[in-house]
PDB file of C-alpha atoms in Angstrom:
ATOM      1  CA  UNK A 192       6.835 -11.152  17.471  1.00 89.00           C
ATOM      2  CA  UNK A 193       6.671  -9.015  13.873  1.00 94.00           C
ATOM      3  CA  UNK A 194       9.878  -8.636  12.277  1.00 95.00           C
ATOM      4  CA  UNK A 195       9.441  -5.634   9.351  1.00 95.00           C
ATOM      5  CA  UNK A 196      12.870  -6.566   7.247  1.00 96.00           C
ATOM      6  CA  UNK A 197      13.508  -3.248   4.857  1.00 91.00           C
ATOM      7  CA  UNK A 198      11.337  -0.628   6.949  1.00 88.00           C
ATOM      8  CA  UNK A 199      12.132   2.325   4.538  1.00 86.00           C
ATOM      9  CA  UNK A 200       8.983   4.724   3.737  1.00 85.00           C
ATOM     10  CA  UNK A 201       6.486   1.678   3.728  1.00 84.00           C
ATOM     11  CA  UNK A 202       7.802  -0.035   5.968  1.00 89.00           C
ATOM     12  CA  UNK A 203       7.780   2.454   8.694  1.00 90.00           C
ATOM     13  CA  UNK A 204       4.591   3.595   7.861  1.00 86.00           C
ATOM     14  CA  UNK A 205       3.743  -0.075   8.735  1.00 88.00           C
ATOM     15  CA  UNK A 206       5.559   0.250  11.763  1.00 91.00           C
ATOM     16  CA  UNK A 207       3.704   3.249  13.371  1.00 90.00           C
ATOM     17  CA  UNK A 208       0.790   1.823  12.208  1.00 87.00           C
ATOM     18  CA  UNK A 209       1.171  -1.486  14.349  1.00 88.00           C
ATOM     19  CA  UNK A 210       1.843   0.502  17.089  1.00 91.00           C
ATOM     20  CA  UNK A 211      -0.776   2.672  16.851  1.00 87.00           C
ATOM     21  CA  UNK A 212      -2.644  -0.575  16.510  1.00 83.00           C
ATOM     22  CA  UNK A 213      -1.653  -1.628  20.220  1.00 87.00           C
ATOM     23  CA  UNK A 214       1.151  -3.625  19.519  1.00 90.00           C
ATOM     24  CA  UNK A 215       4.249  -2.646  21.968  1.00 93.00           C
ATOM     25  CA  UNK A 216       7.522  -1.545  20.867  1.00 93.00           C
ATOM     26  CA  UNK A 217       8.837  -5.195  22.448  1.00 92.00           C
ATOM     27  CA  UNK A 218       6.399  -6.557  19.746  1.00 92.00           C
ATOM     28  CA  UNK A 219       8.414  -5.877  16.287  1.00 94.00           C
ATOM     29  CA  UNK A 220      11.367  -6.038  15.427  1.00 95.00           C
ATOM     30  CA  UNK A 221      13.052  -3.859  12.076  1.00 95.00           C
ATOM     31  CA  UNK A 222      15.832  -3.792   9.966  1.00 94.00           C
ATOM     32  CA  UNK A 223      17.548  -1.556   7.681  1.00 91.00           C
ATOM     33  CA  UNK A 224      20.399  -1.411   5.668  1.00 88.00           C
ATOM     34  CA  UNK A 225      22.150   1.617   7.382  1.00 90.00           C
ATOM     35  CA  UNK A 226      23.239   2.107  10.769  1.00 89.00           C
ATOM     36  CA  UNK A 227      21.889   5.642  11.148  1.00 91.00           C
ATOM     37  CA  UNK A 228      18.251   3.994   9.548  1.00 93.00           C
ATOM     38  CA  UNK A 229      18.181   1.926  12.296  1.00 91.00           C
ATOM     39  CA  UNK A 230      19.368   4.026  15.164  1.00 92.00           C
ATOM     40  CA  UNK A 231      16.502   6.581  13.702  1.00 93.00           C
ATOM     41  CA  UNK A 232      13.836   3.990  13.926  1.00 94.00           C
ATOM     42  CA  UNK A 233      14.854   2.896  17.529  1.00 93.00           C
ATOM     43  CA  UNK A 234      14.817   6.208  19.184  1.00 93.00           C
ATOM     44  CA  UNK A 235      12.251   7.262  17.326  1.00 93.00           C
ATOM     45  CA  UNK A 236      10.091   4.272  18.160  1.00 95.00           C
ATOM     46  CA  UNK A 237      11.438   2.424  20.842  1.00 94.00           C
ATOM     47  CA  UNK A 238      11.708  -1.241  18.913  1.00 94.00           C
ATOM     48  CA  UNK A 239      14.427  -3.809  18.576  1.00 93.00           C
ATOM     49  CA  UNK A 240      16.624  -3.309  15.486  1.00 94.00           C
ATOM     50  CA  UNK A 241      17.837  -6.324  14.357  1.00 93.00           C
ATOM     51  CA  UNK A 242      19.875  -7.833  10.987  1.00 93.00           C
ATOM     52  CA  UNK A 243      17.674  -9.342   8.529  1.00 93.00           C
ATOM     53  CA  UNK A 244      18.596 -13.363   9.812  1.00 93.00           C
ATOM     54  CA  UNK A 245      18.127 -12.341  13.108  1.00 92.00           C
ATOM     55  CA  UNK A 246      14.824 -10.795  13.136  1.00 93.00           C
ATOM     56  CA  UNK A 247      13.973 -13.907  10.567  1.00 92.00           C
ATOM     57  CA  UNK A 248      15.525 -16.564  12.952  1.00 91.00           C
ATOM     58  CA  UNK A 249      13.357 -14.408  16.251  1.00 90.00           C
ATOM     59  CA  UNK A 250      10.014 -13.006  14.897  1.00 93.00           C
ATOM     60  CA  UNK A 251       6.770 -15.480  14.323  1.00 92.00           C
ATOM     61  CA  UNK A 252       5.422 -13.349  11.504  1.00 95.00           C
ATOM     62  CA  UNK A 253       8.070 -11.858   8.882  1.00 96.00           C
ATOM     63  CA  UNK A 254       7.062  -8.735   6.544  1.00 95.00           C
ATOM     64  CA  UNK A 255       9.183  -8.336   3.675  1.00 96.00           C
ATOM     65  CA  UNK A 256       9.103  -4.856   2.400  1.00 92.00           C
ATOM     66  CA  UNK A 257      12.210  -4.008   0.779  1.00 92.00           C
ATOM     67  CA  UNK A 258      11.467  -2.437  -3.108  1.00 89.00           C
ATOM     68  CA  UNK A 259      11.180  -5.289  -5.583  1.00 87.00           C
ATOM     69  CA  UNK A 260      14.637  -5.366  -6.926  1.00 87.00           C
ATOM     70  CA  UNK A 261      16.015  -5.951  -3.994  1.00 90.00           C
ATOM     71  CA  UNK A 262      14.320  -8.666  -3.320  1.00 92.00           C
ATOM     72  CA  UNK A 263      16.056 -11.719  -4.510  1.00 91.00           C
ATOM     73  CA  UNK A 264      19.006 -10.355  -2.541  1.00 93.00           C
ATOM     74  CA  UNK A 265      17.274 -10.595   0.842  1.00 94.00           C
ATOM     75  CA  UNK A 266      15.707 -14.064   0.473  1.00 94.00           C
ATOM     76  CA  UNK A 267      18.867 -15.331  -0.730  1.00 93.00           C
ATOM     77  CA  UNK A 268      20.323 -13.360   2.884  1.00 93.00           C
ATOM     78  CA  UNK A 269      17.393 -15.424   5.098  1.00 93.00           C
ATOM     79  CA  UNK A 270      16.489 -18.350   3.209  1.00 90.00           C
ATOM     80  CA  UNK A 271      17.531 -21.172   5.893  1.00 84.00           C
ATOM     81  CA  UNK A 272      16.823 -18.916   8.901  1.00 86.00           C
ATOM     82  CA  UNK A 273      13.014 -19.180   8.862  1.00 88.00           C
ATOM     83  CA  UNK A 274      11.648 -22.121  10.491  1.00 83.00           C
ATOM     84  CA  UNK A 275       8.958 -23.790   8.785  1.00 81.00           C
ATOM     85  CA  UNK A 276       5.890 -22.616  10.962  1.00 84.00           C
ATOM     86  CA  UNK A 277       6.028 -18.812  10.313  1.00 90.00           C
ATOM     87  CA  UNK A 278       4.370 -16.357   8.376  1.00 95.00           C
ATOM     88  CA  UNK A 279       6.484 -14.789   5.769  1.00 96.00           C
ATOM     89  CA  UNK A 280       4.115 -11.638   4.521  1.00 96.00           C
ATOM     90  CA  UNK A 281       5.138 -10.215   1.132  1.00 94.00           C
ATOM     91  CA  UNK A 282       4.647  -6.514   0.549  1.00 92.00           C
ATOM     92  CA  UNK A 283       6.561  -5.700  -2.257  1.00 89.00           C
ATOM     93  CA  UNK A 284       5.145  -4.944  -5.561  1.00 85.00           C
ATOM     94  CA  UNK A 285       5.488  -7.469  -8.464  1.00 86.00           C
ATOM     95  CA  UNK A 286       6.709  -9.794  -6.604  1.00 91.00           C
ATOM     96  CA  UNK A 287       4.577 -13.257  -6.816  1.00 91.00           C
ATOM     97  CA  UNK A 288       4.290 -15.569  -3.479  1.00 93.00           C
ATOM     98  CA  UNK A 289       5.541 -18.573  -5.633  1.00 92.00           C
ATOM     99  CA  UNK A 290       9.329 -16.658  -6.365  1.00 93.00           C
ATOM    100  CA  UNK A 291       9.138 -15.815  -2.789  1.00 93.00           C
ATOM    101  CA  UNK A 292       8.457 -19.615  -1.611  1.00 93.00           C
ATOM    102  CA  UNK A 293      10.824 -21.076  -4.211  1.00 91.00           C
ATOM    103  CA  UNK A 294      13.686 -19.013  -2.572  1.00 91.00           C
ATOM    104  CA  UNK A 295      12.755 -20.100   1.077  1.00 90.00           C
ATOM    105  CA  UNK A 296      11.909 -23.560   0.546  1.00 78.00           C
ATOM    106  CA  UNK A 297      10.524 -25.855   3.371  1.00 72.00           C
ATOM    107  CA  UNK A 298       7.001 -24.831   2.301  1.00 87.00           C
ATOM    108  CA  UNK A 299       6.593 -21.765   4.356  1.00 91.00           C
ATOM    109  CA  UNK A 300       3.563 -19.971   4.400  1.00 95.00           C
ATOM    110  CA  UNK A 301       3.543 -16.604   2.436  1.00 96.00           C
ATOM    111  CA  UNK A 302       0.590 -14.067   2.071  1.00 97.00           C
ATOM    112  CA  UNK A 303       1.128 -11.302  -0.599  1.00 96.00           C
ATOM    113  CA  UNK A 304      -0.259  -7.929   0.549  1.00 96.00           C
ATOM    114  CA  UNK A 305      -0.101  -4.542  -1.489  1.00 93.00           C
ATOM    115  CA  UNK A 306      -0.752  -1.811   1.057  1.00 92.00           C
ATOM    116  CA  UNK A 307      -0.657   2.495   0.355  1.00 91.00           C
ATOM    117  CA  UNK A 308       0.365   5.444   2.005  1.00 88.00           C
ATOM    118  CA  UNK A 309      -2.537   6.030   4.027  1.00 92.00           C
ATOM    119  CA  UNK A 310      -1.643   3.618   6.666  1.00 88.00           C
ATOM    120  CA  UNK A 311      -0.342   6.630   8.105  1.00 86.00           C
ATOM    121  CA  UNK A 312      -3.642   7.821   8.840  1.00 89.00           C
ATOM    122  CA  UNK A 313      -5.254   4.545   9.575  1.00 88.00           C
ATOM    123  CA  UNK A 314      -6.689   4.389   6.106  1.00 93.00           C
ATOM    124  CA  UNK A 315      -5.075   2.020   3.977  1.00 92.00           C
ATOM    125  CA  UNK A 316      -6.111  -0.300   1.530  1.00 95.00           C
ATOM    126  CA  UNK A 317      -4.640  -3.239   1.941  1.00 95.00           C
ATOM    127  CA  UNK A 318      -5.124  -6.353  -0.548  1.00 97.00           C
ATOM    128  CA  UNK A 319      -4.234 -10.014   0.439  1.00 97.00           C
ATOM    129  CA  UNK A 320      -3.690 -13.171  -1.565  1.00 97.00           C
ATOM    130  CA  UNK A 321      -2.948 -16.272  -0.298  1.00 96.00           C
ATOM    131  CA  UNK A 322       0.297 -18.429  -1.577  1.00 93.00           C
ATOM    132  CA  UNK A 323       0.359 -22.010  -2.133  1.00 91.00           C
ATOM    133  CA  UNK A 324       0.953 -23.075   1.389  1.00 93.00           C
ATOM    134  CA  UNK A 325      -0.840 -19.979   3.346  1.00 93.00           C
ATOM    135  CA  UNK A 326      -4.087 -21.091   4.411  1.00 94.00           C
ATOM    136  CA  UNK A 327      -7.056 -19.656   5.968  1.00 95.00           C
ATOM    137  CA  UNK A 328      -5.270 -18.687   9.602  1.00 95.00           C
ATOM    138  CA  UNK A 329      -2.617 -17.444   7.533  1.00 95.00           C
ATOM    139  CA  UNK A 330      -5.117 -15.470   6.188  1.00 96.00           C
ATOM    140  CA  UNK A 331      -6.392 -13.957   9.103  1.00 95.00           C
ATOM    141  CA  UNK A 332      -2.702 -13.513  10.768  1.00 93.00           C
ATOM    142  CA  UNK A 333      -2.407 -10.788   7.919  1.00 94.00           C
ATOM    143  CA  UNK A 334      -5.428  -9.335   8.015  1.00 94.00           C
ATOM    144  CA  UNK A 335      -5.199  -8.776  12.048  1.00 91.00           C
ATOM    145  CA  UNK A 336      -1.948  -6.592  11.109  1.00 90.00           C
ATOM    146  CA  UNK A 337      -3.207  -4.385   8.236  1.00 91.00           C
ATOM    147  CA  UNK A 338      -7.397  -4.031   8.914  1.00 91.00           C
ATOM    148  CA  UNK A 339      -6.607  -1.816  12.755  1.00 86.00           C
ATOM    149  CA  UNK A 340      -5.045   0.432   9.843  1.00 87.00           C
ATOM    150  CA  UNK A 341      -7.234   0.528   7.013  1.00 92.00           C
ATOM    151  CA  UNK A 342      -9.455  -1.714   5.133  1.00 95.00           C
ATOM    152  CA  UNK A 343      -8.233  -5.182   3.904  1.00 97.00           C
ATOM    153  CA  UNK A 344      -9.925  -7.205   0.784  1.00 97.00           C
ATOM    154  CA  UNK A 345      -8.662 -10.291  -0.284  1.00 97.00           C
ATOM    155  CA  UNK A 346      -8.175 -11.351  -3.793  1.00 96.00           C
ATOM    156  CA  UNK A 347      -7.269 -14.100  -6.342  1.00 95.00           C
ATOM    157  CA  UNK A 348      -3.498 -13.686  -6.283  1.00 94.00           C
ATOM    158  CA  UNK A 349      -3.828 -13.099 -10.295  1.00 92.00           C
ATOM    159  CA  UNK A 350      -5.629  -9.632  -9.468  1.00 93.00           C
ATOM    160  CA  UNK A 351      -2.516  -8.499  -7.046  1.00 93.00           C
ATOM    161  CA  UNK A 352      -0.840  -6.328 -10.283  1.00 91.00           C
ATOM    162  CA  UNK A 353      -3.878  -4.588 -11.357  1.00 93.00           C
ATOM    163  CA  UNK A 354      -4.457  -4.128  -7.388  1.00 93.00           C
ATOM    164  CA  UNK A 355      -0.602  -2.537  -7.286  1.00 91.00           C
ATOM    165  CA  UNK A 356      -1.359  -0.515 -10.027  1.00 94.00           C
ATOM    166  CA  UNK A 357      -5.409   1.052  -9.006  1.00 95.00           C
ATOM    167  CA  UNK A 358      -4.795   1.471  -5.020  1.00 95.00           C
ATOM    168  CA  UNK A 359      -1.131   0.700  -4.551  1.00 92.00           C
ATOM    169  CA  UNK A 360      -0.169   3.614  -6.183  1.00 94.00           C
ATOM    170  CA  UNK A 361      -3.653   5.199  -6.120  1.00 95.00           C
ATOM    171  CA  UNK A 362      -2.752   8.126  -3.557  1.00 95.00           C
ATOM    172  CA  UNK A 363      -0.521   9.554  -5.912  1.00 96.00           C
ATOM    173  CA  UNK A 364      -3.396   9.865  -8.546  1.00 97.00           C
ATOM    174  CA  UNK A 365      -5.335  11.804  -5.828  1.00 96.00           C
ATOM    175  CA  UNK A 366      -2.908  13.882  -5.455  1.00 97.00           C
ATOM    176  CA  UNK A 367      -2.083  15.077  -8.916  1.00 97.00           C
ATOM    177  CA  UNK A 368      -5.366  15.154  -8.810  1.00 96.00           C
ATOM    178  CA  UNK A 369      -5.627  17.698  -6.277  1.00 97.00           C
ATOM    179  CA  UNK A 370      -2.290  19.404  -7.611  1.00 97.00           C
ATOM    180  CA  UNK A 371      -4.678  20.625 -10.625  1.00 97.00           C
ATOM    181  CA  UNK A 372      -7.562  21.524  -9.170  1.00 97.00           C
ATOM    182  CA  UNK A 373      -5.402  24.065  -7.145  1.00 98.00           C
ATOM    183  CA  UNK A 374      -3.265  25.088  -9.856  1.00 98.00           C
ATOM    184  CA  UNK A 375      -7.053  25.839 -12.055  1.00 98.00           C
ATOM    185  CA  UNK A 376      -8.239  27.807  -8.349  1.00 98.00           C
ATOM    186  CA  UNK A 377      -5.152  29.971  -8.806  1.00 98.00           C
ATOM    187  CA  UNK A 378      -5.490  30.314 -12.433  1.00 98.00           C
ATOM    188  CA  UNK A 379      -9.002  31.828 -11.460  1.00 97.00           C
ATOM    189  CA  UNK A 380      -7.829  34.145  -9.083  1.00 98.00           C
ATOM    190  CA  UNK A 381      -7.979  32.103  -5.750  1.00 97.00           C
ATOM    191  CA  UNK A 382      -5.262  32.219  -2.847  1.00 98.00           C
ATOM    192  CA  UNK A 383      -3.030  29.047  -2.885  1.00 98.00           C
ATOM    193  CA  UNK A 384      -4.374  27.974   0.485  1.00 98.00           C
ATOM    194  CA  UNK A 385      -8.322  28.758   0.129  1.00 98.00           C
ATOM    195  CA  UNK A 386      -7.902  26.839  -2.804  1.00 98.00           C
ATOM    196  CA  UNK A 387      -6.106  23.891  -1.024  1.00 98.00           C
ATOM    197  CA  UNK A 388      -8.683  23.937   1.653  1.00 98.00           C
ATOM    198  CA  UNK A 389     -11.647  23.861  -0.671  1.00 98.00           C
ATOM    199  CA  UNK A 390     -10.131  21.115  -3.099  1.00 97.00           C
ATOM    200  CA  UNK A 391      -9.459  19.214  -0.030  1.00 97.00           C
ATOM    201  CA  UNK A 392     -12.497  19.588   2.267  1.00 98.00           C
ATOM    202  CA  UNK A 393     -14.721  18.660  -1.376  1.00 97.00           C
ATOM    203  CA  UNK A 394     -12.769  15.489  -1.865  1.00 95.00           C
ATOM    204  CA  UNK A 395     -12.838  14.286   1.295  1.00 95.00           C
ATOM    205  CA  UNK A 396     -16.542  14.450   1.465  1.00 97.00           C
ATOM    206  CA  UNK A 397     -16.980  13.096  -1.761  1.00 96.00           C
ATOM    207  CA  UNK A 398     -15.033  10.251  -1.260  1.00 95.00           C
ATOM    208  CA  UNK A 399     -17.299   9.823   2.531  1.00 95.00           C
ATOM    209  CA  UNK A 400     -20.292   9.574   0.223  1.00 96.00           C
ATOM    210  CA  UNK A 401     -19.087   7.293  -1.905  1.00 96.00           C
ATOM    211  CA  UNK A 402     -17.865   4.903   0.843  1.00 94.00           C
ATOM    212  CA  UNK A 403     -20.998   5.407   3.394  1.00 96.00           C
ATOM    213  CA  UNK A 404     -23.654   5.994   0.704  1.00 96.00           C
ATOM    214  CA  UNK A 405     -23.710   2.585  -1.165  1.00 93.00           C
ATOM    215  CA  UNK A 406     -24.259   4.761  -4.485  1.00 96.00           C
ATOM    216  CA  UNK A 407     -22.592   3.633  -7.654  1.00 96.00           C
ATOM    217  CA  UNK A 408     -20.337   7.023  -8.912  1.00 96.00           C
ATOM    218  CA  UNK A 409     -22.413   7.482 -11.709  1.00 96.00           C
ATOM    219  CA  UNK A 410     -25.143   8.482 -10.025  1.00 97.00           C
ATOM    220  CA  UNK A 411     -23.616  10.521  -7.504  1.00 97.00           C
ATOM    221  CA  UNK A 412     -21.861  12.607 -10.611  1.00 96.00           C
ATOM    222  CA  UNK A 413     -25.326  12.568 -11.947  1.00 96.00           C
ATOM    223  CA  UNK A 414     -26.843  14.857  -8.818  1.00 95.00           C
ATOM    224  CA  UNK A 415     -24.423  17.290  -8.961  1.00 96.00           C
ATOM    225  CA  UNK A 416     -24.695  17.522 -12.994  1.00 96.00           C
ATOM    226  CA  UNK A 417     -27.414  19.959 -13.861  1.00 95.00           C
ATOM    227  CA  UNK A 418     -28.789  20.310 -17.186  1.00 95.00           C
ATOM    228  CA  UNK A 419     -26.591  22.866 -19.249  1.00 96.00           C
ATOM    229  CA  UNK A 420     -24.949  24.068 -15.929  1.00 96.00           C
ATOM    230  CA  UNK A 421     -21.166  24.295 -14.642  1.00 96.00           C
ATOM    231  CA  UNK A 422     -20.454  20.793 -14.014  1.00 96.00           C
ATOM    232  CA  UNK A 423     -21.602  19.356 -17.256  1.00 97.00           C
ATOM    233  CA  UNK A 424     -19.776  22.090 -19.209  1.00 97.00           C
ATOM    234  CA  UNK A 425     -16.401  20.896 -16.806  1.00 97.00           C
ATOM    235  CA  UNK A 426     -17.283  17.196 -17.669  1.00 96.00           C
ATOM    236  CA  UNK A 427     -17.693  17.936 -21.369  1.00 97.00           C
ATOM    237  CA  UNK A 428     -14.471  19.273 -21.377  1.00 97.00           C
ATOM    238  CA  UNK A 429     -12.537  16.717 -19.799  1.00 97.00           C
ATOM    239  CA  UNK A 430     -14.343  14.076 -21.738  1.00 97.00           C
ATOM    240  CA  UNK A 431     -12.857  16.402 -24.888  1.00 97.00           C
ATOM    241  CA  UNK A 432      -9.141  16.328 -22.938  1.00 97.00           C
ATOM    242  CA  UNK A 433      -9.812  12.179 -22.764  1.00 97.00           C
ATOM    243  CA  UNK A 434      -9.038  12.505 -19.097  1.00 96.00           C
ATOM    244  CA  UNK A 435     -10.967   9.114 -18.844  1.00 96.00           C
ATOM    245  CA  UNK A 436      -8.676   7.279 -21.308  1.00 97.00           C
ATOM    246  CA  UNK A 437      -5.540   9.108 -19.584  1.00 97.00           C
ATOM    247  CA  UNK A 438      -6.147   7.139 -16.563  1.00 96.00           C
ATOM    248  CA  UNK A 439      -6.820   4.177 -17.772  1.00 97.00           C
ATOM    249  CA  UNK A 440      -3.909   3.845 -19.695  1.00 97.00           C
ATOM    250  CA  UNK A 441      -1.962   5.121 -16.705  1.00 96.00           C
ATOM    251  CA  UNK A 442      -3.332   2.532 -14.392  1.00 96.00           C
ATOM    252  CA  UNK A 443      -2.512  -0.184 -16.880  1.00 96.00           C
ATOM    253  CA  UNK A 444       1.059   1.092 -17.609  1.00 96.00           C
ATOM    254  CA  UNK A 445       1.561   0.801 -13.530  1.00 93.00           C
ATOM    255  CA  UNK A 446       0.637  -2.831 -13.893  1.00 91.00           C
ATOM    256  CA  UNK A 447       3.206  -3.563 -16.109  1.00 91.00           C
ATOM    257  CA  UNK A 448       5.827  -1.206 -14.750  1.00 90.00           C
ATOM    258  CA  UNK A 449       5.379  -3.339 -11.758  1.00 82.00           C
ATOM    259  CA  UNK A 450       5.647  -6.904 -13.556  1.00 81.00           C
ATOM    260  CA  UNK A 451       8.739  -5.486 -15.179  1.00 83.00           C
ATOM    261  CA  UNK A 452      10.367  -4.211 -11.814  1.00 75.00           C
ATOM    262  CA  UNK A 453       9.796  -7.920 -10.623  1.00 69.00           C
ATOM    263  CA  UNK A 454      11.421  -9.278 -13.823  1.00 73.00           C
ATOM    264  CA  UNK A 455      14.522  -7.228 -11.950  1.00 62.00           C
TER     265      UNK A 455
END
C-alpha cells in the first residue's frame, strides 16, 4: 500500500503516474487538506482518501509531498503513527532526510526524491538519495515507484539542492524557453501556432539526439553551426545578451531559494 500525504499538483501527477504504472486504485491511498480535494481525487481516480495518520498508520510506503513549509506541520501531525519498518519517501524540495527522521524518530527509513512535471507524460527525472537509515532495498522500493515514469539517478544526498534547482524546476526553463522562441517567430512574421509547432517539433528532436546519440552538446551545436552562417550569427548574439551567465545564475539562485524555503 502507497499512501501520497499532500497530493496537490505533484502529488497527483504522482498519482496518475502510479497508476498508469499498473498499480490499482486499491493500491494508494491520498490525502488532502480539503474535502472537495479529496472527493476530486476519488472520483476522479477511484483511490482511498484517507487523513494524513491514517494513510501513515495503513500504507507500507509513505510519500510526503506537501510544499516545504508545510512540512514541519505534517510530521509533527504523523510522527508516532508510522511503524518502524516503512518507507517514508520525501519529495519536497529543501527539505533534508535528517529533519525529516529527527521529527519521526524510531529510525525510520527515509529516501529523498526530487521529481518534475513530466511524470505526467512518463518522463520524469527523478533523483534519489538515501537517508541515514534507508538502505539499499530502500533504495530500490523508490526507484520501482518513480523509474515506470521517467528516469531515476541516484545521488550523494549533498547534490539533492543543485538537483532541485537544474531538473526540479528545469521544465519551466524549457518553457520560457520555448515562450521566446515563439514570441521571436511572431516578431518575424510567423502564425502563433506554426511557430509553436516548429519550436516544439525542433526541441523535441534535439533533446532525442542528445539522449539517444551519446554526443556531448558541444558537438552537436557544433554541426549545426556553419562557418559565418545563421546559427553562429544567433549564438554570437546570445553570447553578447550573456544568456549563458543568465542561466547559471538562475539555476544557482533556485538552489538557494530552495534551502531558504526549508529554513521555513
Amino acid at each position: 500500500m502507497i499512501a501520497i500525504l499532500g497530493t496537490g499538483k505533484m502529488g497527483e501527477a504522482l498519482l496518475s503516474g502510479l497508476l498508469r504504472a499498473g498499480f490499482k486504485p486499491g493500491d494508494v491511498i491520498a490525502t488532502a487538506r480539503r474535502a472537495e480535494r479529496g472527493q476530486a481525487l476519488r472520483e476522479r481516480y477511484g483511490v482511498r482518501v484517507a487523513s494524513n495518520t491514517e494513510a501513515a498508520k495503513d500504507a507500507d510506503t509513505i510519500i510526503l509531498a506537501v510544499k516545504p513549509q508545510d512540512m514541519a506541520s505534517l510530521l509533527a501531525e504523523i510522527a508516532g503513527h508510522i511503524p518502524a519498518d516503512r518507507l517514508v519517501v520525501s519529495a519536497a524540495a529543501g527539505i533534508t532526510s535528517s529533519f525529516v527522521e529527527s521529527r519521526l524518530g524510531a529510525d525510520i527509513p527515509v529516501v529523498r526524491v526530487m521529481s518534475n512535471t513530466p511524470v505526467l507524460v512518463d518522463e520524469a527525472m527523478s533523483v534519489i538519495s538515501a537517508g541515514a537509515h534507508a538502505s539499499e532495498e530502500h533504495l530500490r522500493r523508490a526507484e520501482a515507484l518513480f523509474s515506470p515514469v521517467g528516469k531515476v539517478l541516484r545521488v550523494p544526498e549533498s547534490q539533492q539542492d543543485a538537483a532541485t534547482a537544474l531538473s526540479g524546476s528545469g521544465p519551466a526553463y524549457f518553457f520560457y524557453l520555448v515562450e521566446a522562441m515563439v514570441d521571436a517567430g511572431i516578431l518575424l512574421g510567423m502564425p502563433r501556432a506554426a511557430a509553436l509547432d516548429m519550436v516544439t517539433q525542433s526541441i523535441v528532436g534535439a533533446a532525442i539526439m542528445l539522449r539517444d546519440s551519446g554526443e556531448h552538446p558541444v558537438i552537436l551545436r557544433e554541426a549545426v553551426t556553419s562557418p559565418g552562417g545563421t546559427t553562429i550569427a544567433a549564438i554570437a548574439e546570445l553570447e553578447r545578451h550573456s544568456v549563458r551567465a543568465a542561466f547559471l545564475a538562475a539555476i544557482e539562485a533556485a538552489r538557494d531559494r530552495g534551502r531558504q524555503l526549508a529554513e521555513g
